[in-house]
Coordinates of C-alpha atoms in Angstrom, one line a residue:
M1 CA -19.9 13.6 37.2
M2 CA -18.3 14.2 33.8
R3 CA -20.9 14.2 31.0
R4 CA -19.9 14.8 27.4
I5 CA -23.1 15.1 25.3
L6 CA -22.1 15.5 21.7
S7 CA -24.7 16.5 19.1
F8 CA -25.8 13.9 16.7
I9 CA -26.3 13.9 12.9
A10 CA -29.1 11.5 12.2
Y11 CA -28.9 8.7 9.7
A12 CA -31.2 8.9 6.7
S13 CA -32.5 5.5 7.8
V14 CA -31.4 4.3 11.2
P15 CA -29.3 1.1 10.7
V16 CA -30.4 -2.1 12.4
V17 CA -27.8 -3.0 15.1
I18 CA -27.5 -6.8 14.7
N19 CA -24.4 -7.2 16.9
A20 CA -22.2 -5.5 19.3
V21 CA -18.6 -6.2 20.3
Q22 CA -16.5 -4.9 23.2
I23 CA -13.0 -3.7 22.3
S24 CA -10.2 -3.4 24.8
V25 CA -8.2 -0.2 24.3
D26 CA -5.1 1.1 26.1
E27 CA -4.6 4.8 26.3
T28 CA -0.9 4.4 25.9
A29 CA 1.4 1.9 24.1
P30 CA 5.1 1.4 23.6
S31 CA 6.5 3.2 20.6
N32 CA 7.1 1.1 17.5
P33 CA 6.4 3.7 14.7
V34 CA 6.1 3.1 11.0
F35 CA 8.4 5.0 8.6
D36 CA 7.4 8.2 6.8
G37 CA 5.5 7.6 3.6
Y38 CA 4.1 4.4 5.0
V39 CA 1.4 4.5 2.3
S40 CA 3.6 4.0 -0.8
Y41 CA 3.3 2.5 -4.2
S42 CA 5.1 0.1 -6.6
I43 CA 4.5 0.9 -10.2
E44 CA 5.0 -1.7 -13.0
F45 CA 8.1 -0.8 -14.9
S46 CA 6.4 -0.9 -18.3
S47 CA 3.5 1.2 -16.9
F48 CA 5.7 3.9 -15.3
P49 CA 5.6 6.3 -18.4
D50 CA 1.7 6.1 -18.3
F51 CA 1.6 6.9 -14.6
A52 CA 4.2 9.6 -14.6
G53 CA 4.2 11.0 -18.1
N54 CA 7.3 12.8 -19.3
N55 CA 8.8 16.3 -19.6
S56 CA 6.4 17.5 -22.3
R57 CA 3.3 15.7 -20.9
P58 CA 3.5 15.1 -17.1
N59 CA 0.6 13.1 -15.7
T60 CA -0.9 15.7 -13.4
F61 CA -3.7 13.3 -12.4
S62 CA -1.2 10.9 -10.8
E63 CA 0.6 13.9 -9.2
N64 CA -2.7 15.2 -7.7
L65 CA -3.4 11.8 -6.1
L66 CA 0.1 11.5 -4.7
D67 CA -0.2 15.1 -3.4
N68 CA -3.4 14.2 -1.6
L69 CA -1.7 11.5 0.4
G70 CA 1.4 13.6 1.1
N71 CA -0.8 16.5 2.4
I72 CA -2.5 14.1 4.8
I73 CA 0.3 12.0 6.1
G74 CA 3.1 14.5 5.7
T75 CA 5.3 12.7 3.2
K76 CA 4.4 11.8 -0.4
P77 CA 4.4 8.1 -1.2
Y78 CA 7.7 6.5 -2.1
I79 CA 7.6 5.1 -5.7
R80 CA 9.2 1.8 -6.5
V81 CA 9.5 1.4 -10.3
G82 CA 9.8 -2.4 -10.9
G83 CA 7.8 -5.6 -11.1
N84 CA 8.0 -8.4 -13.6
T85 CA 8.7 -6.1 -16.5
Q86 CA 11.9 -4.6 -15.0
D87 CA 13.4 -8.0 -15.8
Y88 CA 12.3 -7.9 -19.4
A89 CA 13.5 -4.4 -20.2
L90 CA 16.5 -4.0 -22.5
Y91 CA 18.0 -0.7 -23.6
N92 CA 17.9 0.7 -27.1
A93 CA 19.8 4.0 -27.3
S94 CA 18.1 4.9 -30.7
L95 CA 14.5 4.5 -29.4
S96 CA 12.9 7.9 -29.9
Y97 CA 10.3 7.4 -27.2
G98 CA 10.3 6.0 -23.7
L99 CA 9.2 2.4 -24.0
N100 CA 8.3 0.0 -26.7
G101 CA 6.5 -3.1 -25.4
T102 CA 5.1 -6.1 -27.1
I103 CA 2.4 -8.2 -25.4
D104 CA 2.4 -11.9 -26.0
P105 CA -1.0 -13.2 -24.8
K106 CA 0.5 -16.6 -24.2
R107 CA 2.7 -15.1 -21.6
S108 CA 0.6 -12.3 -20.2
S109 CA -2.3 -10.3 -21.6
D110 CA -1.8 -7.5 -19.1
Y111 CA 1.8 -6.3 -19.7
P112 CA 4.5 -6.6 -22.4
T113 CA 7.1 -9.3 -22.1
T114 CA 9.3 -8.0 -24.9
I115 CA 10.4 -4.5 -23.9
F116 CA 12.9 -1.9 -25.1
I117 CA 13.4 1.4 -23.3
G118 CA 15.0 4.5 -24.7
P119 CA 16.8 7.5 -23.1
S120 CA 13.5 9.3 -22.6
F121 CA 12.1 6.6 -20.3
F122 CA 14.1 8.3 -17.6
E123 CA 12.2 11.6 -18.1
S124 CA 9.4 10.1 -16.1
Y125 CA 11.4 10.6 -13.0
N126 CA 11.1 14.4 -13.5
T127 CA 7.3 14.7 -13.2
F128 CA 6.5 13.9 -9.6
K129 CA 7.7 16.8 -7.3
N130 CA 9.1 16.1 -3.8
T131 CA 9.1 12.3 -4.4
K132 CA 11.7 9.7 -3.7
F133 CA 12.1 6.7 -6.0
I134 CA 13.3 3.2 -6.1
H135 CA 14.6 2.2 -9.6
G136 CA 14.7 -1.4 -10.7
F137 CA 17.5 -2.9 -12.7
N138 CA 17.2 -6.0 -14.8
L139 CA 18.6 -9.1 -13.2
G140 CA 16.4 -11.6 -15.0
L141 CA 18.1 -11.0 -18.3
G142 CA 21.0 -9.0 -16.9
G143 CA 22.5 -11.9 -14.9
N144 CA 22.9 -14.4 -17.7
R145 CA 22.6 -12.7 -21.1
T146 CA 25.0 -10.3 -22.8
S147 CA 22.1 -8.0 -23.9
G148 CA 20.9 -7.8 -20.3
W149 CA 24.3 -7.1 -18.9
Q150 CA 24.9 -4.4 -21.5
T151 CA 21.5 -2.8 -20.5
L152 CA 22.8 -2.6 -16.9
L153 CA 26.0 -0.9 -18.1
D154 CA 24.1 1.5 -20.3
T155 CA 21.3 2.5 -17.9
V156 CA 23.1 3.1 -14.6
L157 CA 24.4 6.4 -15.9
L158 CA 20.9 7.4 -17.2
A159 CA 19.2 6.4 -13.9
C160 CA 21.6 8.1 -11.6
K161 CA 21.5 11.4 -13.6
A162 CA 17.7 11.2 -13.6
L163 CA 17.5 10.6 -9.9
G164 CA 19.9 13.2 -8.7
G165 CA 19.0 16.1 -6.5
G166 CA 17.6 13.9 -3.7
K167 CA 15.1 11.9 -5.8
L168 CA 16.7 8.6 -5.2
F169 CA 15.8 6.5 -2.2
A170 CA 17.3 3.1 -3.2
W171 CA 17.8 0.6 -6.0
T172 CA 16.5 -2.8 -6.7
Y173 CA 18.3 -5.5 -8.7
G174 CA 15.9 -8.1 -9.9
N175 CA 12.2 -8.7 -9.2
E176 CA 11.1 -11.9 -7.5
P177 CA 14.2 -14.0 -8.3
D178 CA 12.7 -16.8 -6.3
L179 CA 10.4 -17.4 -9.4
F180 CA 13.1 -17.1 -12.0
S181 CA 13.1 -20.9 -12.7
T182 CA 9.4 -21.4 -12.3
S183 CA 7.7 -18.3 -13.7
A184 CA 4.4 -18.7 -15.5
Q185 CA 5.5 -16.0 -17.9
G186 CA 8.6 -18.0 -18.9
P187 CA 11.6 -19.2 -16.8
V188 CA 14.8 -17.3 -17.1
R189 CA 16.9 -19.7 -15.1
P190 CA 17.3 -23.5 -15.1
P191 CA 15.5 -25.8 -12.7
S192 CA 18.8 -26.1 -10.7
W193 CA 18.6 -22.3 -9.8
N194 CA 19.3 -21.9 -6.1
E195 CA 20.1 -19.3 -3.4
A196 CA 23.9 -19.5 -3.8
E197 CA 23.6 -18.8 -7.6
F198 CA 21.2 -16.0 -7.0
V199 CA 23.5 -14.3 -4.4
D200 CA 26.5 -14.7 -6.6
Q201 CA 24.7 -13.0 -9.5
W202 CA 23.2 -10.3 -7.2
L203 CA 26.6 -9.4 -5.7
N204 CA 28.2 -9.3 -9.1
G205 CA 25.6 -7.0 -10.5
T206 CA 25.3 -4.7 -7.5
R207 CA 29.1 -4.3 -7.3
K208 CA 29.1 -3.3 -10.9
I209 CA 26.4 -0.8 -10.2
H210 CA 28.4 0.7 -7.4
E211 CA 31.5 0.9 -9.6
L212 CA 29.5 2.7 -12.3
L213 CA 28.0 5.1 -9.7
E214 CA 31.5 5.9 -8.4
K215 CA 32.6 6.8 -11.9
N216 CA 29.5 8.7 -13.1
C217 CA 27.5 9.9 -10.0
P218 CA 30.0 9.7 -7.1
D219 CA 27.6 11.3 -4.6
M220 CA 25.2 8.3 -5.1
A221 CA 27.9 5.8 -4.3
K222 CA 28.3 7.1 -0.7
N223 CA 26.9 5.1 2.2
G224 CA 24.3 7.7 3.1
T225 CA 22.7 7.5 -0.4
Y226 CA 23.8 4.2 -1.8
G227 CA 21.7 1.1 -1.1
Y228 CA 19.0 -1.5 -2.1
I229 CA 15.8 -3.0 -1.1
A230 CA 16.2 -6.8 -1.3
P231 CA 15.8 -9.7 -1.7
S232 CA 12.4 -8.8 -3.2
F233 CA 11.2 -12.4 -3.2
A234 CA 7.6 -13.1 -4.4
G235 CA 6.6 -14.8 -1.1
V236 CA 7.6 -17.3 1.5
G237 CA 6.6 -20.6 -0.2
N238 CA 8.7 -20.6 -3.3
K239 CA 11.8 -22.5 -4.3
L240 CA 14.3 -19.9 -3.1
K241 CA 14.1 -19.0 0.6
A242 CA 15.1 -15.5 1.9
P243 CA 16.8 -16.8 5.1
K244 CA 19.0 -19.1 3.1
A245 CA 19.8 -16.2 0.7
W246 CA 20.7 -14.1 3.7
G247 CA 22.9 -17.0 5.0
E248 CA 24.6 -17.1 1.6
G249 CA 25.7 -13.5 2.0
I250 CA 23.4 -11.3 0.0
N251 CA 24.1 -8.5 2.5
E252 CA 27.8 -9.1 2.5
D253 CA 28.5 -5.6 1.4
K254 CA 26.1 -4.1 4.0
N255 CA 24.2 -2.2 1.3
I256 CA 20.6 -3.4 1.8
K257 CA 18.6 -0.5 3.3
L258 CA 15.4 -2.4 3.8
F259 CA 14.4 -6.1 3.8
A260 CA 11.8 -6.2 1.1
T261 CA 9.3 -9.0 0.6
H262 CA 6.2 -9.3 -1.7
N263 CA 2.8 -10.6 -0.9
Y264 CA -0.6 -11.3 -2.5
I265 CA -3.5 -12.8 -0.5
S266 CA -4.4 -15.2 -3.3
G267 CA -4.6 -15.3 -7.1
A268 CA -7.0 -13.8 -9.6
T269 CA -7.9 -17.2 -11.0
S270 CA -7.3 -19.3 -7.9
P271 CA -10.3 -21.6 -7.1
G272 CA -12.6 -20.5 -4.4
V273 CA -11.6 -16.9 -4.3
T274 CA -14.4 -14.6 -3.2
L275 CA -14.7 -11.0 -1.9
Q276 CA -16.1 -12.0 1.5
G277 CA -14.1 -15.2 2.1
T278 CA -10.8 -14.1 0.7
L279 CA -10.3 -10.3 0.9
M280 CA -12.9 -9.1 3.4
N281 CA -11.6 -11.8 5.8
H282 CA -9.3 -10.6 8.6
S283 CA -8.2 -14.2 9.4
M284 CA -6.9 -14.6 5.8
T285 CA -5.1 -11.3 5.9
K286 CA -3.5 -12.0 9.3
A287 CA -2.3 -15.5 8.3
S288 CA -0.8 -14.1 5.1
V289 CA 1.1 -11.3 6.8
D290 CA 2.2 -13.4 9.8
A291 CA 4.0 -15.9 7.5
H292 CA 6.3 -13.1 6.5
I293 CA 7.0 -12.3 10.2
V294 CA 8.0 -15.9 10.7
E295 CA 10.4 -15.7 7.7
Y296 CA 11.8 -12.3 8.9
D297 CA 12.4 -13.7 12.4
K298 CA 14.5 -16.4 10.8
V299 CA 16.6 -13.8 8.9
K300 CA 17.0 -11.9 12.2
A301 CA 18.3 -15.1 13.8
I302 CA 21.0 -15.2 11.2
D303 CA 21.7 -11.5 11.3
P304 CA 20.3 -9.6 14.3
A305 CA 21.3 -6.3 12.5
A306 CA 19.1 -7.2 9.5
P307 CA 17.5 -4.0 8.0
P308 CA 13.9 -3.1 8.7
L309 CA 11.0 -4.9 7.1
I310 CA 8.8 -3.6 4.3
F311 CA 6.4 -4.9 1.6
G312 CA 8.2 -3.8 -1.5
E313 CA 5.3 -5.0 -3.6
T314 CA 1.8 -6.2 -2.6
N315 CA -1.8 -6.1 -3.5
S316 CA -4.9 -8.2 -3.3
L317 CA -4.8 -10.9 -6.0
Y318 CA -1.8 -11.7 -8.1
N319 CA -2.1 -11.7 -11.9
Q320 CA -3.3 -8.1 -11.6
G321 CA -6.6 -8.8 -9.8
R322 CA -10.1 -9.9 -10.8
P323 CA -12.9 -7.6 -11.9
G324 CA -15.7 -7.6 -9.3
L325 CA -13.3 -8.3 -6.5
S326 CA -10.1 -6.3 -6.7
N327 CA -11.7 -3.1 -8.0
T328 CA -14.5 -3.0 -5.5
F329 CA -15.1 -1.1 -2.3
G330 CA -14.6 -4.4 -0.5
A331 CA -11.1 -4.4 -1.8
A332 CA -10.6 -0.9 -0.3
L333 CA -11.7 -2.2 3.1
W334 CA -9.3 -5.1 2.6
G335 CA -6.5 -2.6 1.9
V336 CA -7.2 -0.8 5.1
D337 CA -7.1 -4.0 7.1
F338 CA -4.0 -5.3 5.3
N339 CA -2.0 -2.1 5.7
L340 CA -2.8 -1.5 9.3
Y341 CA -2.3 -5.1 10.4
S342 CA 1.1 -5.1 8.6
A343 CA 2.0 -1.9 10.5
S344 CA 0.9 -3.5 13.8
V345 CA 3.3 -6.5 13.4
G346 CA 6.4 -4.5 12.4
F347 CA 6.2 -3.6 8.7
K348 CA 7.6 -0.1 8.3
R349 CA 6.3 0.8 4.8
V350 CA 4.0 -0.8 2.2
H351 CA 4.2 -0.4 -1.5
M352 CA 0.9 -1.2 -3.1
H353 CA 1.5 -2.4 -6.7
M354 CA -0.2 -0.9 -9.7
G355 CA 0.0 -1.0 -13.5
T356 CA -2.0 0.3 -16.5
N357 CA -5.3 -1.6 -16.8
Y358 CA -4.6 -3.6 -13.6
R359 CA -7.8 -4.5 -11.8
Y360 CA -6.4 -3.9 -8.3
A361 CA -4.7 -0.5 -9.1
S362 CA -5.6 2.5 -7.0
W363 CA -6.1 4.5 -10.1
Q364 CA -6.1 4.1 -13.9
P365 CA -3.6 6.8 -15.1
I366 CA -4.7 7.1 -18.8
A367 CA -7.6 6.1 -21.0
T368 CA -7.0 2.9 -22.9
T369 CA -9.1 0.5 -24.9
K370 CA -9.5 -1.6 -21.8
A371 CA -10.1 1.0 -19.1
T372 CA -11.1 4.6 -18.6
I373 CA -9.0 7.1 -16.7
G374 CA -10.1 7.4 -13.1
T375 CA -9.7 7.0 -9.3
K376 CA -10.5 3.5 -8.3
A377 CA -12.0 2.1 -5.0
P378 CA -8.6 1.0 -3.5
Y379 CA -7.4 4.6 -3.5
Y380 CA -10.0 5.5 -0.9
G381 CA -8.6 2.8 1.4
N382 CA -5.1 4.3 0.9
I383 CA -6.6 7.7 2.0
A384 CA -8.1 6.2 5.1
V385 CA -4.9 4.6 6.1
A386 CA -2.9 7.8 5.6
S387 CA -5.5 9.7 7.7
F388 CA -5.3 7.2 10.5
L389 CA -1.5 7.4 10.6
S390 CA -1.2 11.2 10.2
S391 CA 0.1 13.4 13.0
P392 CA -2.5 15.0 15.2
T393 CA -3.1 18.6 14.6
S394 CA -5.1 19.7 17.7
S395 CA -3.9 21.7 20.7
S396 CA -4.1 18.5 22.7
Y397 CA -0.9 17.5 21.1
P398 CA 1.9 20.1 21.6
S399 CA 3.7 20.0 18.2
Q400 CA 3.9 18.5 14.8
G401 CA 7.3 16.9 15.5
Q402 CA 5.8 13.7 17.0
G403 CA 7.2 11.3 14.5
Q404 CA 5.2 8.5 12.9
A405 CA 2.3 6.5 14.3
T406 CA 2.6 3.3 16.2
V407 CA -0.3 0.9 15.3
K408 CA -1.7 -1.6 17.6
H409 CA -4.0 -4.5 16.5
L410 CA -7.1 -4.8 18.7
P411 CA -8.2 -8.5 18.4
I412 CA -11.8 -9.5 17.9
S413 CA -12.1 -13.3 18.3
S414 CA -15.8 -13.6 17.6
T415 CA -15.7 -13.2 13.8
P416 CA -13.2 -12.9 11.0
F417 CA -15.2 -10.1 9.3
L418 CA -14.5 -7.4 11.9
S419 CA -11.2 -5.7 12.8
A420 CA -10.0 -2.8 14.8
Y421 CA -6.8 -0.8 15.4
A422 CA -5.4 1.9 17.6
A423 CA -2.9 4.6 16.6
Y424 CA -0.5 6.2 19.0
H425 CA 1.6 9.3 18.6
S426 CA 4.0 11.5 20.5
T427 CA 4.9 9.6 23.8
G428 CA 2.8 6.6 22.9
T429 CA -0.5 8.4 23.5
L430 CA -3.7 7.2 21.9
T431 CA -4.9 9.4 19.1
R432 CA -7.2 7.4 16.9
L433 CA -9.2 4.2 16.6
I434 CA -10.5 2.6 13.5
F435 CA -13.2 0.0 13.2
L436 CA -13.9 -2.1 10.1
N437 CA -17.1 -4.0 9.4
M438 CA -16.2 -6.3 6.5
N439 CA -19.5 -8.1 6.3
S440 CA -20.8 -8.0 2.7
Y441 CA -23.6 -5.7 1.7
N442 CA -24.4 -5.8 -2.1
T443 CA -26.5 -3.3 -4.0
T444 CA -25.9 -4.3 -7.6
V445 CA -27.0 -7.2 -9.7
S446 CA -24.7 -10.3 -9.2
G447 CA -22.5 -8.1 -7.0
E448 CA -20.6 -6.8 -10.0
G449 CA -20.9 -3.1 -9.1
L450 CA -22.5 -2.1 -12.4
V451 CA -26.3 -2.5 -12.5
P452 CA -28.1 -1.3 -9.3
L453 CA -30.6 -3.7 -7.7
P454 CA -34.2 -2.6 -7.9
S455 CA -35.0 -0.4 -4.9
G456 CA -37.6 -2.9 -3.7
S457 CA -35.1 -5.7 -3.5
L458 CA -32.6 -3.9 -1.3
Q459 CA -32.3 -5.3 2.2
R460 CA -31.8 -3.0 5.2
R461 CA -28.2 -2.5 5.8
P462 CA -27.1 -4.2 9.0
S463 CA -24.5 -2.9 11.4
V464 CA -22.3 -3.6 14.4
T465 CA -21.7 -1.4 17.4
F466 CA -18.1 -1.3 18.6
N467 CA -18.0 -0.5 22.3
F468 CA -14.9 0.6 24.2
T469 CA -14.0 2.5 27.4
L470 CA -11.3 4.9 28.3
P471 CA -10.4 6.6 31.6
S472 CA -12.3 9.9 32.1
S473 CA -9.0 11.7 32.6
F474 CA -7.9 10.8 29.1
L475 CA -10.5 13.2 27.8
D476 CA -9.7 16.1 30.1
D477 CA -7.7 18.0 27.4
K478 CA -9.8 16.9 24.5
S479 CA -12.5 19.2 23.1
K480 CA -14.3 16.7 21.0
V481 CA -14.5 13.2 19.5
V482 CA -14.5 13.1 15.7
V483 CA -15.8 10.2 13.6
K484 CA -14.8 9.9 10.0
R485 CA -16.2 7.2 7.7
L486 CA -15.1 5.3 4.7
M487 CA -18.4 4.7 2.8
A488 CA -20.0 3.4 -0.4
N489 CA -23.4 2.1 -1.3
G490 CA -22.1 -1.5 -0.8
T491 CA -19.1 -3.7 -0.8
D492 CA -19.6 -4.4 -4.5
A493 CA -19.5 -0.7 -5.4
I494 CA -16.9 0.5 -7.8
T495 CA -18.1 4.2 -7.8
G496 CA -19.7 6.6 -5.4
I497 CA -17.0 6.0 -2.7
T498 CA -16.2 8.7 -0.1
W499 CA -13.9 9.3 2.8
D500 CA -15.5 11.6 5.4
G501 CA -17.7 13.0 2.6
W502 CA -14.7 13.8 0.3
S503 CA -14.4 12.5 -3.3
Y504 CA -11.1 12.2 -5.2
N505 CA -12.6 11.3 -8.5
W506 CA -11.0 12.3 -11.8
E507 CA -14.1 13.7 -13.3
L508 CA -14.7 16.2 -10.4
D509 CA -11.3 18.0 -10.2
E510 CA -8.8 15.6 -11.6
G511 CA -8.3 13.8 -8.4
R512 CA -8.1 16.7 -6.0
P513 CA -10.4 16.5 -3.0
V514 CA -14.0 17.7 -3.5
R515 CA -16.5 17.8 -0.7
L516 CA -19.8 16.2 -1.9
A517 CA -22.9 18.1 -0.9
N518 CA -25.2 15.1 -1.4
V519 CA -23.3 12.8 1.0
T520 CA -24.1 12.8 4.7
R521 CA -20.9 13.6 6.6
R522 CA -21.3 11.6 9.8
S523 CA -18.3 13.3 11.2
E524 CA -17.3 16.0 13.6
N525 CA -20.6 16.2 15.6
E526 CA -21.6 12.6 15.6
K527 CA -22.6 11.1 18.9
V528 CA -20.3 8.4 20.2
W529 CA -20.5 8.9 24.0
V530 CA -22.7 6.2 25.7
G531 CA -21.7 6.3 29.4
D532 CA -20.2 8.4 32.1
D533 CA -17.4 8.3 34.7
R534 CA -19.6 7.1 37.6
S535 CA -21.0 4.0 35.9
D536 CA -17.7 2.2 35.3
G537 CA -15.1 3.1 37.9
G538 CA -14.0 6.4 36.5
K539 CA -14.2 5.3 32.9
V540 CA -16.1 6.7 30.0
G541 CA -17.9 4.4 27.6
F542 CA -18.2 4.8 23.9
G543 CA -20.1 3.1 21.2
V544 CA -19.6 3.5 17.4
V545 CA -22.1 2.1 15.0
V546 CA -20.5 0.8 11.8
E547 CA -22.6 -0.4 8.9
A548 CA -21.9 -3.6 7.0
G549 CA -19.2 -2.9 4.4
S550 CA -17.8 0.3 5.9
A551 CA -15.2 1.6 8.3
A552 CA -15.3 4.3 10.9
M553 CA -12.3 6.2 12.4
V554 CA -12.6 7.8 15.9
E555 CA -10.3 10.7 16.5
F556 CA -9.7 12.4 19.9
V557 CA -8.9 16.1 19.4

């Protein structure tokens, strides 16, 4: 009889197990790996100088946070510089600083809609080491205005010079052109705007970009380097449809590297949006992501050789998120669920969108009158995803050259507030499991994450036990089972968040990882074994207790 008794770190107060679910887990799975840098970012064009800095003042805080992810997953996040403001940006050669933006509250109180960039804007591409970028050119004004077209002619040279030396991954031309005729920030196309007109303007602009690259940066005009992410539509339900744009010939020049689409679960001011019902709801996330798979399958029916699928921009609630929802620990749990479900259905990379003062951002890069500099709750979800996907390092797995992870969704039909995933590496071998308990647990007044509830009013934190079995032979070459947890005081928390007892807060070491001595690390020696090989036909049973509003990753090493 095989008996694996692992020592146990006790809870400060033993959680009440209110439910248990049985998860079906396969020890192997067909390979369908994500791309390197799966955890990546999209940074608002007007915010890029804040996030990156410039030659004289690089933003080392952002660099530290990107390095953390690169150190875990093996590749630093790819950075897409774009968003709505890429289509407002005009070039001013005499501007002595990077960006001059004017906010019109009637259009948006969160970002400028009148923007001029100067030559030094492109210095921001120098500050992140070992990072690949996607630069966004202006189609919104560039496709139908003389000043916009001149901006394209002026900035291709500046962009290609700044992105030399292997920093370029791809270009984009236009952000969310499916909204150009209906944008709440002001339409830039007439109501008659359609897919054929879009494709005509897109081809005209991208061909001019290629011509300018051939003249000024010929190495970037070659097939191995030159390419775009497109069509970068805002979603699947807008006036312009991606399959029709594909049918109109958007990839006629075969220069689209990745099929990029955008997604937000809902809107910051949409009626009925709540943390539990909208974000911490696996059914909502699944339906939102699945709609893109339906669309992509239609594109594949038109072109079986269509490029791989990514989210070029995504986050929780459009219009930059809502305080008390998008900046909470519950949103971090949503981010884990969203990213891993996307990976399980075929998305190869996900760019989480951010901007200065944005409520859903993973970090605030500078201090402003609206927000303090700091690491925000969603970043911890990014760290958990990177840890789940990272290559195994134990002797059980022979080398680091195992490629990227394959993610498998493990369905739980009993409730929309639980989810589970398996990661497979090497030859499709199970390496990790992660379990999310997205049931709410609030510890602050009104769930706003600011004022703690009186200690006497706190309810005992409930939990769910996730049970699963594996063949006893699967553990023969494993020395231990490790559990790492994504934790906070509650789903409404906006501070005090940890991954496996680590903090990445600005105030501790400018975003570098710091082990917290006052946080129980329920990790390497935690007991998860609950059965033996005789009781279940040669299988070993496991049970992992996951408190409400938290996640636990099981790692076999």
